[in-house]
Each structure stands twice: as structure tokens, then as C-alpha cells.
Coordinates of C-alpha atoms and ligand atoms in Angstrom, one line a residue:
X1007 CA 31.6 -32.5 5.1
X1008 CA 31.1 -29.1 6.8
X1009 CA 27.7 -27.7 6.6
X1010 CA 26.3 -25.3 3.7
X1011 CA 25.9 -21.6 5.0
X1012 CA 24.1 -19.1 2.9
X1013 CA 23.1 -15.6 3.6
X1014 CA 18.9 -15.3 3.9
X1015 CA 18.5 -11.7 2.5
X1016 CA 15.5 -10.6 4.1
X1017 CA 13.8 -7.6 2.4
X1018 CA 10.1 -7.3 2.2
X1019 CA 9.4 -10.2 3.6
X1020 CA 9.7 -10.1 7.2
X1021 CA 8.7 -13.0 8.7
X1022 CA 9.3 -17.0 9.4
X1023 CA 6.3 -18.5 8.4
X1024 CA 5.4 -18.9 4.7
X1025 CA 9.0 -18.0 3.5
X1026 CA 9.7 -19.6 0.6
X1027 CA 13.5 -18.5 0.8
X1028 CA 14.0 -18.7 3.9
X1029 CA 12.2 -22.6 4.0
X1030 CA 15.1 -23.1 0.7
X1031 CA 18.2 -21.6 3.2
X1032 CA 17.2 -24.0 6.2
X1033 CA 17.0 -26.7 3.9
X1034 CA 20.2 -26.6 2.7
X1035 CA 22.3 -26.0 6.3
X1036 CA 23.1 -22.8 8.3
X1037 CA 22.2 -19.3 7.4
X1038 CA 23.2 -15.7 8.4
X1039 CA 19.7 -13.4 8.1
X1040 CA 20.8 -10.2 6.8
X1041 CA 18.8 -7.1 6.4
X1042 CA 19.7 -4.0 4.7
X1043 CA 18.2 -0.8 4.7
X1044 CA 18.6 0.1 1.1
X1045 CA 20.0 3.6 0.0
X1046 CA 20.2 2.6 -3.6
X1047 CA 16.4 3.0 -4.3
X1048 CA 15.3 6.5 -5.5
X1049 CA 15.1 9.1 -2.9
X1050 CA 12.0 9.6 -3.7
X1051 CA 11.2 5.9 -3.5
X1052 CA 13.2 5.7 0.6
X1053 CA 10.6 4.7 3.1
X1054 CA 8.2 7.5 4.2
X1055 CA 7.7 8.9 7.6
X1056 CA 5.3 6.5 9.0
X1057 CA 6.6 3.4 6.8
X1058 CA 10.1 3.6 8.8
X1059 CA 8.0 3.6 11.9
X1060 CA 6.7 0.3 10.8
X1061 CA 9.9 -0.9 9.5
X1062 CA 11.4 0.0 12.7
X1063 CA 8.6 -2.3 14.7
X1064 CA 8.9 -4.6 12.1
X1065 CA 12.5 -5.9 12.6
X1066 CA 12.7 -5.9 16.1
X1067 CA 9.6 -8.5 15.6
X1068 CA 11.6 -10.5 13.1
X1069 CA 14.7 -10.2 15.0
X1070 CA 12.8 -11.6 18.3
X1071 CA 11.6 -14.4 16.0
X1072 CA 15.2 -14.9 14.5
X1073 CA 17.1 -15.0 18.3
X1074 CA 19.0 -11.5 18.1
X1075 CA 20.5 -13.5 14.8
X1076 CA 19.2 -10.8 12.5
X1077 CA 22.6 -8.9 10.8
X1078 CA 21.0 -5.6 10.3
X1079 CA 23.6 -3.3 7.2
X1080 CA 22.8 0.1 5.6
X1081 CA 24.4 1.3 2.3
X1082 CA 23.8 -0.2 -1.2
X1083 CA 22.9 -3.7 -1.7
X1084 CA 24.9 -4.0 -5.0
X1085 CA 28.1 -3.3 -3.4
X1086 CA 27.4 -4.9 0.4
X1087 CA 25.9 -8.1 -0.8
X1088 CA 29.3 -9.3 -2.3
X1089 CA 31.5 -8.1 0.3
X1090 CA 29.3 -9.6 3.1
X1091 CA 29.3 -12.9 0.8
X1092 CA 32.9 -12.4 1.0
X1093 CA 33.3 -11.9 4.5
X1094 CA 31.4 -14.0 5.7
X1095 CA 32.9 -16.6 3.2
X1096 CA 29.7 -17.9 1.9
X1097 CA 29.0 -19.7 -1.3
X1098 CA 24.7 -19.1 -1.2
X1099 CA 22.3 -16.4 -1.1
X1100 CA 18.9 -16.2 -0.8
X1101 CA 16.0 -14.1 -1.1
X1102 CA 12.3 -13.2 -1.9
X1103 CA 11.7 -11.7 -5.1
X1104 CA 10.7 -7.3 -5.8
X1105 CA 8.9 -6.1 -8.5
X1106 CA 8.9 -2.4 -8.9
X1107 CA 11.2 -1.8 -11.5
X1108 CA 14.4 -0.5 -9.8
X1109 CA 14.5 -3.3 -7.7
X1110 CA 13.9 -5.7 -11.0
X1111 CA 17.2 -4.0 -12.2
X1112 CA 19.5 -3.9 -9.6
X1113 CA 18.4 -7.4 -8.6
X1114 CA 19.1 -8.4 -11.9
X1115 CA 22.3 -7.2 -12.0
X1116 CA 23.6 -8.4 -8.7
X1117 CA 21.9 -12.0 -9.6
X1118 CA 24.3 -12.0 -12.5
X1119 CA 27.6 -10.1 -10.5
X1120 CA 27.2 -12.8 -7.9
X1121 CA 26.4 -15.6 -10.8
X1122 CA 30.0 -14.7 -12.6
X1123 CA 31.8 -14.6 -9.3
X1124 CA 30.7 -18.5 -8.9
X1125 CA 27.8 -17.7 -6.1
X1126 CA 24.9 -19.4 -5.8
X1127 CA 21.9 -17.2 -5.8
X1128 CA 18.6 -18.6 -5.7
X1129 CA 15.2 -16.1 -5.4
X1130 CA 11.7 -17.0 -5.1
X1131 CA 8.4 -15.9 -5.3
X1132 CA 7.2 -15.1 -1.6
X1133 CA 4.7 -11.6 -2.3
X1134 CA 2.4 -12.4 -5.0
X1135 CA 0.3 -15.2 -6.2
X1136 CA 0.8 -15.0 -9.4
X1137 CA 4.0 -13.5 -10.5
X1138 CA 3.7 -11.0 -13.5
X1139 CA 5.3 -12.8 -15.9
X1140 CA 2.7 -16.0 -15.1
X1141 CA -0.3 -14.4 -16.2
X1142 CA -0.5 -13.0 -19.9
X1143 CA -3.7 -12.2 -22.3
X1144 CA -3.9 -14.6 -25.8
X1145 CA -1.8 -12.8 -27.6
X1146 CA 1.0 -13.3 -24.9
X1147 CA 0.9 -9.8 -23.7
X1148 CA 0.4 -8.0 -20.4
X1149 CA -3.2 -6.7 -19.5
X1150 CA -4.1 -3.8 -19.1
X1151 CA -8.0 -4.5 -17.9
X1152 CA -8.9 -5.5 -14.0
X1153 CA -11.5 -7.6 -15.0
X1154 CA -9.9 -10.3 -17.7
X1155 CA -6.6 -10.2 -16.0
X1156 CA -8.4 -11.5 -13.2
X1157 CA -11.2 -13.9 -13.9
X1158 CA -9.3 -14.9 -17.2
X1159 CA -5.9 -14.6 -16.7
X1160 CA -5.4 -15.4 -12.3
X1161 CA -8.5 -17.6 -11.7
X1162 CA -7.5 -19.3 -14.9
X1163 CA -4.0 -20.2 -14.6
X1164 CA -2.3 -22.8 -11.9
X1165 CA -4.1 -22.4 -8.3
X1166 CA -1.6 -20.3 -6.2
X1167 CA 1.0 -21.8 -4.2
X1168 CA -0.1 -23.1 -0.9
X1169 CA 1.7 -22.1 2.0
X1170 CA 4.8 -24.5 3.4
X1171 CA 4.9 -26.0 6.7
X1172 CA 7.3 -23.8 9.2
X1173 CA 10.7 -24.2 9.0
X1174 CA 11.5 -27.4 11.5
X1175 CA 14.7 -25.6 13.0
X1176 CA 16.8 -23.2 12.1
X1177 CA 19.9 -23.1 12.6
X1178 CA 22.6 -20.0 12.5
X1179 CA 26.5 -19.8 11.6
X1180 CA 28.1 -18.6 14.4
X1181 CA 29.3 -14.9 13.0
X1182 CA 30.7 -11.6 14.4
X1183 CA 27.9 -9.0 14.7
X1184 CA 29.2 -7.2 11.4
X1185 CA 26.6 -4.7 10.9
X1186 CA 25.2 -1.7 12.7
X1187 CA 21.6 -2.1 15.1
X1188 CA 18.5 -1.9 14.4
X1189 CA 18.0 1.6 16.6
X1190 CA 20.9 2.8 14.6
X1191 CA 19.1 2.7 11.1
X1192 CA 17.5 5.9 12.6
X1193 CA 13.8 4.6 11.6
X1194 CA 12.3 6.2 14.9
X1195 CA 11.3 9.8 14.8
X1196 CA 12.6 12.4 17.0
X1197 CA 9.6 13.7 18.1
X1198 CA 6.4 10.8 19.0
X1199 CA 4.1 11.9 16.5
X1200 CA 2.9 7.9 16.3
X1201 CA 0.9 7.6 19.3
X1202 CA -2.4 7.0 16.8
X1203 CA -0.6 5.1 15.1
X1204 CA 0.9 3.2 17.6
X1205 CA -2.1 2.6 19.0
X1206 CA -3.8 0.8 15.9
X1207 CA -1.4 -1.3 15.2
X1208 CA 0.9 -4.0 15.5
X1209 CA 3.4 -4.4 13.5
X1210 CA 5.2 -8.0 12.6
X1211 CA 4.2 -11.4 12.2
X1212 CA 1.8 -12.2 15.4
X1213 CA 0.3 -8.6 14.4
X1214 CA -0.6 -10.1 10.9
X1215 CA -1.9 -13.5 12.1
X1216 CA -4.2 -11.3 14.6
X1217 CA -5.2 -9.1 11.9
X1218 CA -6.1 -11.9 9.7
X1219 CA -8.1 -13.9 12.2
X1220 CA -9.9 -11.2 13.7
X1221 CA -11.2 -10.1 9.9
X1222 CA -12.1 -13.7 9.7
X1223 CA -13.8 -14.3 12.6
X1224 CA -16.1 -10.7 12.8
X1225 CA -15.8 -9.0 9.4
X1226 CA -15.2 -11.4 5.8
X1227 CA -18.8 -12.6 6.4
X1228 CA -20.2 -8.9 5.3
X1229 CA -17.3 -7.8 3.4
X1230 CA -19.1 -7.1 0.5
X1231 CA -21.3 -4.6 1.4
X1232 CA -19.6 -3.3 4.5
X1233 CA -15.8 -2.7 3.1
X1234 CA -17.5 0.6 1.8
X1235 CA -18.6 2.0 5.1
X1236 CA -15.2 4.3 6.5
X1237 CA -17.4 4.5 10.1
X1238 CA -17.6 0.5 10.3
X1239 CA -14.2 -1.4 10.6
X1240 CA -15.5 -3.9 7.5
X1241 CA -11.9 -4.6 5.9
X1242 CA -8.9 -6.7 6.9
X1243 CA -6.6 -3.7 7.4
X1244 CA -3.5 -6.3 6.2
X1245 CA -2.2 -3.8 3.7
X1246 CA 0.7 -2.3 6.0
X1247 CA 1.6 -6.2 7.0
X1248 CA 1.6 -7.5 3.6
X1249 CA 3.6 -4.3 2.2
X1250 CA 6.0 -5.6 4.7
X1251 CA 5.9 -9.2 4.0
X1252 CA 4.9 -9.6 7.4
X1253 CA 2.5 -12.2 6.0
X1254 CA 1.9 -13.9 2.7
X1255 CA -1.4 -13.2 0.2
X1256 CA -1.1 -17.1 0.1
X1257 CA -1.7 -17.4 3.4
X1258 CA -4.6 -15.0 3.4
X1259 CA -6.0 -16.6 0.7
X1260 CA -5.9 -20.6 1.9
X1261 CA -6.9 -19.2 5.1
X1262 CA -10.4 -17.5 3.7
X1263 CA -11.2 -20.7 1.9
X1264 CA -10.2 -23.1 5.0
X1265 CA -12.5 -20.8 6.5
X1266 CA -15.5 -20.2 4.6
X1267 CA -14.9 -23.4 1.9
X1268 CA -15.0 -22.7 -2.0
X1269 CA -18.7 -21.5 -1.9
X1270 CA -20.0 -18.7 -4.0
X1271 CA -20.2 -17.0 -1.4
X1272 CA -20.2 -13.0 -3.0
X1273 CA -18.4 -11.6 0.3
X1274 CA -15.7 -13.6 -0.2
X1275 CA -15.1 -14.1 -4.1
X1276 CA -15.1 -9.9 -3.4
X1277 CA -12.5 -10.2 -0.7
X1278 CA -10.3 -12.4 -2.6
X1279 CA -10.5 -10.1 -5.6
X1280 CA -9.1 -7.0 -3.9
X1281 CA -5.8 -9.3 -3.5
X1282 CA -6.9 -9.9 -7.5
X1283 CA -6.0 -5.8 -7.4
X1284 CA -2.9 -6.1 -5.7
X1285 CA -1.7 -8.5 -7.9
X1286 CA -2.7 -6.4 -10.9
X1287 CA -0.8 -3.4 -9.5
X1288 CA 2.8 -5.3 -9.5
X1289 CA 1.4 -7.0 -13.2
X1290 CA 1.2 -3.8 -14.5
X1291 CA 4.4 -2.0 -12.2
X1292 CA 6.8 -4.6 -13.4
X1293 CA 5.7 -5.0 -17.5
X1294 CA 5.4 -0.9 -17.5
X1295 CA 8.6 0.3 -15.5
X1296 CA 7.7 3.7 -16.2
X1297 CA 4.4 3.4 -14.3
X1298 CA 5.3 4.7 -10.9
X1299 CA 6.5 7.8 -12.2
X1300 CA 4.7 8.5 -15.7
X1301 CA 0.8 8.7 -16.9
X1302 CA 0.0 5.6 -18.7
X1303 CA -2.2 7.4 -20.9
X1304 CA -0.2 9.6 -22.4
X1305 CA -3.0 11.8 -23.6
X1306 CA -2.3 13.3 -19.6
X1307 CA 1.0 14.3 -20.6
X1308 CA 0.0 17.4 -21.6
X1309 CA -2.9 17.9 -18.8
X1310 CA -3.6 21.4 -17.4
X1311 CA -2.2 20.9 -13.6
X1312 CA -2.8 23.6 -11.6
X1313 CA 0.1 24.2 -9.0
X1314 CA -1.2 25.8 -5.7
X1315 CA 0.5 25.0 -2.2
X1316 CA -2.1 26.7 -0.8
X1317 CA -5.0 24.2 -1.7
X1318 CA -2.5 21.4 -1.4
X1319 CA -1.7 22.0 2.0
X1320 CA -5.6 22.8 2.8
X1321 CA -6.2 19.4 1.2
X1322 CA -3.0 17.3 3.5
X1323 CA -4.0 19.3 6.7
X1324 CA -7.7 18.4 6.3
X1325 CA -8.8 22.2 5.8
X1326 CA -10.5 22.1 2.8
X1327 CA -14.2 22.5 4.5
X1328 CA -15.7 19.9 2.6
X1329 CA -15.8 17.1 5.6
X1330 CA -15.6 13.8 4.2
X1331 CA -12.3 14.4 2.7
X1332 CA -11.1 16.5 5.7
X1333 CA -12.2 13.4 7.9
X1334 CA -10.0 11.3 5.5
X1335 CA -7.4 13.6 5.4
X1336 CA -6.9 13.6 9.4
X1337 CA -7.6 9.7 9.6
X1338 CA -4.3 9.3 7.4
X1339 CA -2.6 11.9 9.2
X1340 CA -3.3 10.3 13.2
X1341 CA -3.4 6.8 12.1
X1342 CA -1.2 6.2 8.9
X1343 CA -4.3 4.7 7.1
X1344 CA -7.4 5.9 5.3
X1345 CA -10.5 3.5 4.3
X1346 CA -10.4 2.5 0.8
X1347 CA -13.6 4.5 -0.3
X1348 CA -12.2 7.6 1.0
X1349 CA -8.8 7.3 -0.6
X1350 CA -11.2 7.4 -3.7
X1351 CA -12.7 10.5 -2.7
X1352 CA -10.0 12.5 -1.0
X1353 CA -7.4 11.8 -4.1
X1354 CA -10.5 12.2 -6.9
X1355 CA -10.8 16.2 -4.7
X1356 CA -7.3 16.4 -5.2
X1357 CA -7.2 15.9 -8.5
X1358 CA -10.5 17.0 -10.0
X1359 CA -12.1 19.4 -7.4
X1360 CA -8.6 21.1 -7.2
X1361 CA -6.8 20.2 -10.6
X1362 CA -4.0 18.7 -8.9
X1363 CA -1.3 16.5 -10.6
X1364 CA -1.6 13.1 -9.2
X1365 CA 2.1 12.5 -8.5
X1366 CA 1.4 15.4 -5.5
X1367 CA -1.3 13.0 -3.8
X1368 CA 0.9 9.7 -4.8
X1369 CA 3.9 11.6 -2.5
X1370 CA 1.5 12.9 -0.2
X1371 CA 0.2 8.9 0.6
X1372 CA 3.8 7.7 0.4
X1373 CA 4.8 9.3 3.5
X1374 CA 2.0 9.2 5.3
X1375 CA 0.8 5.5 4.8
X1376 CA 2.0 2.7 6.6
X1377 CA 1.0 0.5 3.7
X1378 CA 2.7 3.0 1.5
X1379 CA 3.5 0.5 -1.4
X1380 CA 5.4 1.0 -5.0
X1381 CA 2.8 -0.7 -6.6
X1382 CA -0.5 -0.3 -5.0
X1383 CA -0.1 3.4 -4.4
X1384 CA 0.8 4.8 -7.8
X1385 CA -1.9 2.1 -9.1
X1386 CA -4.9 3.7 -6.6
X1387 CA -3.5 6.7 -8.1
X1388 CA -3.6 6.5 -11.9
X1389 CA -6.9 5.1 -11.5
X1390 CA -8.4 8.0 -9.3
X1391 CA -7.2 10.4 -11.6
X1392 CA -7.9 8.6 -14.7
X1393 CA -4.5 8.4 -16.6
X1394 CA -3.9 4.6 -15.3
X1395 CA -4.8 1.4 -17.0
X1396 CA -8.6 0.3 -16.5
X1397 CA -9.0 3.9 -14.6
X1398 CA -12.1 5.5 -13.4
X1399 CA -13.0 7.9 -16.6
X1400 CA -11.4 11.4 -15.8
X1401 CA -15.2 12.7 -16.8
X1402 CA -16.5 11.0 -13.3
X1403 CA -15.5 13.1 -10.8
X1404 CA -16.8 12.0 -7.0
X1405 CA -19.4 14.2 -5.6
X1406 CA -17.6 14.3 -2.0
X1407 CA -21.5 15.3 -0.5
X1408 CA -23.2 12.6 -2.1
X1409 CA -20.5 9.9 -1.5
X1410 CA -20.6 10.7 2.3
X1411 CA -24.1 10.9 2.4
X1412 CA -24.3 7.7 1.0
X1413 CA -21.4 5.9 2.7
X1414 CA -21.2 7.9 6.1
X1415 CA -25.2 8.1 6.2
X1416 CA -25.1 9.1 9.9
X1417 CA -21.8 10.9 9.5
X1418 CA -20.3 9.4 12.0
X1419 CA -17.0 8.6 10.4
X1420 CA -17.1 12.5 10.2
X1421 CA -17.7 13.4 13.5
X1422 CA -15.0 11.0 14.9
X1423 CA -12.2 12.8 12.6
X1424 CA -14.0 16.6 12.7
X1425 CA -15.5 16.6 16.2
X1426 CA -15.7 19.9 16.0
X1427 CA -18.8 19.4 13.5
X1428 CA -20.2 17.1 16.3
X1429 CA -23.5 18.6 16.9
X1430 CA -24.3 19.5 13.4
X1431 CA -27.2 17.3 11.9
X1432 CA -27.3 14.6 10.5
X1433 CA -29.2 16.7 7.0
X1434 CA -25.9 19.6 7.0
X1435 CA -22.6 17.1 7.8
X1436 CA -21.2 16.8 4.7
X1437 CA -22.5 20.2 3.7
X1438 CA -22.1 22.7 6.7
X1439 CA -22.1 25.8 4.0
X1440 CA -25.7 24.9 3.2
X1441 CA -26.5 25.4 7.1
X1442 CA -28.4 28.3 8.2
X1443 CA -27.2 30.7 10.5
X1444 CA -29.4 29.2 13.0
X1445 CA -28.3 25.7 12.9
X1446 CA -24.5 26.5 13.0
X1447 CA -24.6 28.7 15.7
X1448 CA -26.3 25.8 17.8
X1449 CA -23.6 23.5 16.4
X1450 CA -21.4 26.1 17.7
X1451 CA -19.7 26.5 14.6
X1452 CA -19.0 30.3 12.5
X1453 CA -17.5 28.7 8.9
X1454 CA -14.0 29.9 8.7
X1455 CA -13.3 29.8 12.3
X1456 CA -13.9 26.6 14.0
X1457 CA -14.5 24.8 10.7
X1458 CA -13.3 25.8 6.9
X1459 CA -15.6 27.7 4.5
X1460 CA -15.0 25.0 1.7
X1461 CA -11.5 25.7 -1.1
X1462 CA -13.8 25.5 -3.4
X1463 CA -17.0 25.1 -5.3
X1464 CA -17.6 22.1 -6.2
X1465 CA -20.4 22.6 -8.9
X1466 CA -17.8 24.9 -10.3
X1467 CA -14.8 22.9 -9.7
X1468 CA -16.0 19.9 -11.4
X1469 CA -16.8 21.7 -14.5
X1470 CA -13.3 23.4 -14.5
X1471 CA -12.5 19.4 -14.7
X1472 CA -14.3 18.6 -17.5
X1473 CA -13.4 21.9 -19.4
X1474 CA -9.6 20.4 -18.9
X1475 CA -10.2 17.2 -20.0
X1476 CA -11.8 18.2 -23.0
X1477 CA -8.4 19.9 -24.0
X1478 CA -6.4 16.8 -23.7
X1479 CA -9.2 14.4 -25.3
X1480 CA -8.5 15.0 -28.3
Ligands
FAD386 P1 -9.0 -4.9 2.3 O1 -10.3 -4.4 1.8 O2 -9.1 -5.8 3.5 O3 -8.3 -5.7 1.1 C1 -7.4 -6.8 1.3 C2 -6.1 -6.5 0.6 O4 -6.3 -6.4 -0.8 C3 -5.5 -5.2 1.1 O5 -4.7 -5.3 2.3 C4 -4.6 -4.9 -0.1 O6 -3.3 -5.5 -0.1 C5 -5.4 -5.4 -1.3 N1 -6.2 -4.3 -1.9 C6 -7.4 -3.9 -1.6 N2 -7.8 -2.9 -2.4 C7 -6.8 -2.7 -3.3 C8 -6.6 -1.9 -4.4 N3 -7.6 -1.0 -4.8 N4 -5.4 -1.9 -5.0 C9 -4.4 -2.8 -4.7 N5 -4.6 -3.6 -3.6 C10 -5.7 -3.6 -2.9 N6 -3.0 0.0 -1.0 C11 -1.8 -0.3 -0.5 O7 -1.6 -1.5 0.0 N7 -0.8 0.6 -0.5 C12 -1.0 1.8 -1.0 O8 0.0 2.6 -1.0 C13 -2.2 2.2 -1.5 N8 -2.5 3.4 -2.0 C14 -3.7 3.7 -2.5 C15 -3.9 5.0 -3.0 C16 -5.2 5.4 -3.6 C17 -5.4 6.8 -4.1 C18 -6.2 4.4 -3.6 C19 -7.5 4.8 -4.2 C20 -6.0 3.1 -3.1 C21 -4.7 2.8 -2.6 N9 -4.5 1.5 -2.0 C22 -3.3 1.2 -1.5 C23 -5.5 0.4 -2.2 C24 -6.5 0.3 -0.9 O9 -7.0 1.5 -0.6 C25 -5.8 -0.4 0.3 O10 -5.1 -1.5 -0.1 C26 -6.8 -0.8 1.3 O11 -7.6 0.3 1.7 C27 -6.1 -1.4 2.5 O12 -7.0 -1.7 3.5 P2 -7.3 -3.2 3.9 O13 -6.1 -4.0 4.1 O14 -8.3 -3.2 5.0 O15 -8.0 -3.7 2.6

């Protein structure tokens, strides 16, 4: 009997370890790894900038791992899965399951194309650790709350799948290189914008593992109190490697309790519940298909957006002369990542301080993140502007002074991204404009030369906010 081959469709999901389809393919004889850089998704919905950096790291990584076996395509899944099936004359396919909706369709519809034409096609769960469709509320719907989709639906329901043992061997059919190379997707800029990004991180499976360990070992123990302080490196910074699939949330999660047991500990029960908001994000991305794109409180339908490309570039440049979120601003832009607090308070400026529609921002992230992710990024979104499910109430809009004088007390996350507001003091860094003549010329600053006068003011700004709710509230 010759031996089963199946094609292993790797899509986010690029690694060896922890792969449930992949650990399914080897079990049942040869495989052909194929990756395809999908044109079918929206445009809007194609990698950004920095995420095809990643992407481009990211498969060299996984093709190191695979041998040079990896069979890297281009072009529309739907149509080049069954002719590579074909031409490879394979019976099996196998992949990792998507759940932002226009991967749920297509999938769906391929799964059946292939189905029809006598394929086997088996997928599995290899991203979440609860898929959406495992966790409902009592009267068998989706949630729409953090909180009881969490505690009562997650920590409720079966205990997430522990990781598998590696792969013992795998072993390849021996193909023609049908596809095109990795350097030929055309992932890689033209001009090296990336060296701050480059230099903070590794992408691929050994940079994951690192990551992971590293949290472990100096960070998860304070988690709870120092994830909120930009200046201190107090989180796990996996985002970009699980967007990727670079590593599993299962393996972060068995590897936090092997580490710190099943105590009560509140450092880590907080740590494992920001997972709890990833998983939320796909719950509510694949039950509402129209979340990526539409308010899911429809009351901000009719919302008075203001549409200036002036303040929006001031706000993506890190111009805006209020420094916290310039300092967030310029961290995304060098390093393709921003701390979660100040992803609060530069997208609550946005949208509050300078009436912004949300979508701008959500764009804004996508091509500047490396952990740029359907889900998680429309979710941080809705909530910061308040037309998501379980948002922030539009009517609490961030005080960007207070916020950094509380969580960048010394200002030194400021002065590291606006060093040109180095030798303010500590009393005027997240307020410069309140400075007196005095003090800024010793800082060696004149407001709108070296450093923004601020866009706007904020006292003013907010209530403009409220004024604009209060027409929608209704
Ligand atoms: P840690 O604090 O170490 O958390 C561990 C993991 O939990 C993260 O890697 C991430 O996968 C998950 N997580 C943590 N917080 C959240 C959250 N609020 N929502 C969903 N998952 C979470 N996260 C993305 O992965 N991609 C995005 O595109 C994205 N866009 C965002 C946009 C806005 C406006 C906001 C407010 C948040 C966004 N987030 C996004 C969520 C969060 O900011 C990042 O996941 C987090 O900062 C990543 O850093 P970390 O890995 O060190 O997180």
C-alpha cells in the first residue's frame, strides 16, 4: 500500500510544535506544506506594512524548521487549493481553523468544493481555546459581556486542550517546487524602515518560546500591577507571535500554570484573562460577521464624525502636543507595537478629543502593528470608542494628562519616545503648555517649534464629546 500524502495548509499557524493539523497530516503518512499568501481577503483586510515584514520573517522561520519543504503560492485559495490537490494528486488536506468572517465563508465553501470532489478535508482548532461556537450564555446564545463570557461561559466549560507532543518525524513527498519563493511574495519593503522593529523582535517559533519564557521567568510574577506601566516592560509582548500562529494560547496557558501551579495567585488569573479577551474578540468576530466593519451599537450609526486629515495625521505622526499619546504614537510607528494602556489613550484622543471615526484608528493600527489582528484590533477599537459590545461608556473619555501622570509618573516612557521634552520636569511632562516661559526655555523648548502646541483643548474637546453623544443617545 503506497503511503497517504495530504497537503498541510499552513495559514496562521506557523509553526511545528502544538499543531494540531499538522500532528493529524504526519499521522496519516507524507505531506506537502503549502503556504499561500491570500489575495482573496478584502483589500482592506491584505497584511499591513509592518505585518508583511513579520510574515516575511515568519516563513523563512517555518521553512528552516520544515527543511526548504515549505511550497510557498500566491493567488486565491479557492481556486489554487484544488488545482494543487490536483496536481499534486492528493486525496487529503489539512489545516488550522480562521475565524474572521471572510475566512469562515470561503473556508466553508472550499470545505464543501473539495467535499463534493471526493477530497478529504479535515480542519482543526489550533488558535483559540475555546472555539466560538463552544461557549454560549443559558439561553444558547452568544455573549456579548467580558465578564460572564469568561468566568461563566470559558472557565466553566471543558478545560482547554493541552498541547500534543511534537511531531516524531515528518516526513515529505518528494514534489517539484511548484510555487513561487518566499522573497518573491514581495513582503520586504523597499526602503528599511524596520530597523526598530527589527531590532525588538524575532519573529517565528524560537522567537515565541523566548518570548514566552522570558515573561515567565522576569515579568508574570508582577503582571498585575505592572502590565499598566508603558515605561516598564511588564507584559508578554506574544501578541505579533500568536497573530501569527507562531505559538499556541494553549501552550501559553499550560506553560503559566506548570509554572506558577493553579494558585490564586491575582497576577496570573489576570494574565490568563487577557487571553480570556482574545478569545472574546474571535466569540464576538465570528457570531457578528459584521463586526470588523460596522458599530455594534447601532445608536453610532448616525454619530457626528468629524473628518479632518489634518488632526489625523497630527495624531499618526505623533504631533498632536499632548505627549503621552505622541509618545504612543511614535512607539507604534519605530517599533510596530504600542503598550496596551496607551492604545487606550491614543485611540480614546482619536476618537473623543478629536471626534474621529474609529474605523480611521482601526486602519491606522492595521498597518502599523505587527500584531495587527482581525479580531483583536477592531475589538480594542469598538471598545475605546464605545460602540462595541461590553465597551468603555462613550461618556468616559481618558484624560491623556492624568492617565500619564498616573501611569508614566516619572515620564519616562515619554522622554524615551519625545526626547526632545527630555529636560522638562517631571510636574510639566504631560502638560508642557502649562509650563512657564521660564521652565521651557531651560528645557530648551519654544511650543510649536521643537515640540507641538497641543491640536486641541482638551477641557473643550471632551465636552464637544459629550455634546455628540448626547445627539445619538437618544
Ligand atoms: P499581554 O498583556 O502580555 O497579554 C497576553 C495576550 O493576551 C496578548 O498577547 C494578546 O493576545 C491577549 N490580549 C491582551 N489584551 C488584549 C485585549 N485587550 N484584547 C484582545 N486580546 C488581548 N491586540 C492584538 O493582538 N492585535 C491588535 O490588533 C490589537 N489592537 C488593539 C487596538 C486597540 C485600540 C486596543 C485598545 C487594544 C488592541 N489590542 C490588540 C489588545 C492589546 O493592546 C494587545 O493584545 C496587547 O497590548 C499585546 O501586548 P502583549 O502581548 O504584551 O499583551
Amino acid at each position: 500500500m503506497p503511503v497517504p500524502v495530504s497537503i498541510m495548509w499552513f495559514r496562521q499557524d506557523l509553526r511545528v510544535k502544538d499543531n494540531p493539523a499538522l500532528n493529524a497530516a504526519c499521522d496519516l503518512g507524507k505531506i506537502i506544506p503549502v503556504y499561500i499568501a491570500d489575495t482573496f481577503v478584502p483589500e482592506k483586510r491584505l497584511p499591513g506594512s509592518v505585518t508583511k515584514w513579520w510574515l516575511h520573517q515568519s516563513l523563512n522561520s517555518l521553512n528552516d524548521r520544515l527543511n526548504g519543504h515549505l511550497q510557498v503560492f500566491s493567488g486565491d485559495p479557492a481556486e489554487l487549493i484544488p488545482e494543487l490537490m490536483t496536481r499534486f494528486d492528493v486525496q487529503h488536506i489539512f489545516w488550522n481553523r480562521l475565524y474572521e468572517p471572510w475566512h469562515v465563508a470561503r473556508d466553508k465553501k472550499l470545505k464543501q468544493a473539495l467535499k463534493d470532489d471526493g477530497k478529504t478535508v479535515k480542519s482543526f482548532n489550533g488558535s483559540l481555546l475555546w472555539e466560538p461556537w463552544d461557549i454560549e450564555n443559558k439561553s444558547g446564545s452568544p455573549y456579548k459581556v467580558f465578564t460572564p463570557f469568561y468566568r461563566k461561559g470559558c472557565l466553566q466549560a471543558a478545560e482547554p486542550r493541552f498541547p500534543q507532543a511534537p511531531v516524531a518525524r515528518i516526513t515529505y513527498a518528494d514534489v517539484d517546487n511548484a510555487g513561487t519563493s518566499i522573497d518573491e511574495l514581495g513582503l520586504m519593503p523597499d526602503i528599511q524602515w524596520f530597523d526598530g522593529i527589527e531590532k525588538m523582535w524575532t519573529p517565528g517559533e524560537d522567537g515565541a518560546a523566548d518570548r514566552l519564557a522570558t515573561f515567565i521567568d522576569e515579568a508574570a510574577a508582577n503582571y498585575k500591577t505592572d502590565r499598566d506601566i508603558p515605561a516598564v516592560q511588564g507584559t508578554s509582548l506574544l501578541s505579533p507571535h500568536l497573530h501569527a500562529g507562531e505559538i499556541s494560547p494553549n501552550q501559553i496557558w499550560y506553560a503559566i500554570k506548570d509554572a506558577f501551579g493553579n494558585s490564586d495567585d491575582k497576577n496570573i488569573d489576570t494574565y490568563l484573562s487577557e487571553l480570556g479577551w482574545r478569545e472574546f474578540a474571535h466569540h464576538l468576530i465570528y457570531h457578528f460577521p459584521d463586526f470588523p466593519d460596522k458599530n455594534f451599537n447601532e445608536k453610532f450609526d448616525k454619530f457626528p464624525w468629524r473628518r479632518s486629515q489634518k488632526d489625523l495625521e497630527a495624531w499618526q505622526k505623533g504631533r498632536t502636543g499632548i505627549p503621552i499619546v505622541d509618545a504612543g504614537m511614535r512607539e507604534l510607528w519605530h517599533t510596530g507595537y504600542m503598550h496596551n494602556r496607551v492604545r487606550m489613550i491614543t485611540g480614546s484622543f482619536l476618537v473623543k478629543n478629536l471626534l474621529t471615526d474609529w474605523r480611521e484608528g482601526e486602519a491606522w493600527f492595521w498597518d502599523c502593528l505587527a500584531d495587527a489582528d482581525g479580531a483583536n484590533n477592531t475589538a480594542g477599537w469598538q471598545w475605546v470608542a464605545g460602540s462595541g459590545a461590553d465597551a468603555a461608556p462613550y461618556f468616559r473619555v481618558f484624560n491623556p494628562v492624568l492617565q500619564g501622570e498616573k501611569f508614566d509618573k516619572q515620564g519616562e516612557y515619554v522622554r524615551t519616545w519625545c526626547p526632545e521634552l527630555k529636560k522638562l520636569p517631571n510636574k510639566y511632562i504631560h502638560k508642557p503648555w502649562e509650563a512657564d516661559k521660564a521652565t521651557l526655555k531651560q528645557a530648551g523648548i519654544v511650543l510649536g517649534e521643537q515640540y507641538p502646541e497641543p491640536l486641541v483643548d482638551l477641557k473643550a474637546s471632551r465636552q464637544r464629546a459629550l455634546d455628540a453623544f448626547n445627539e445619538i443617545k437618544g
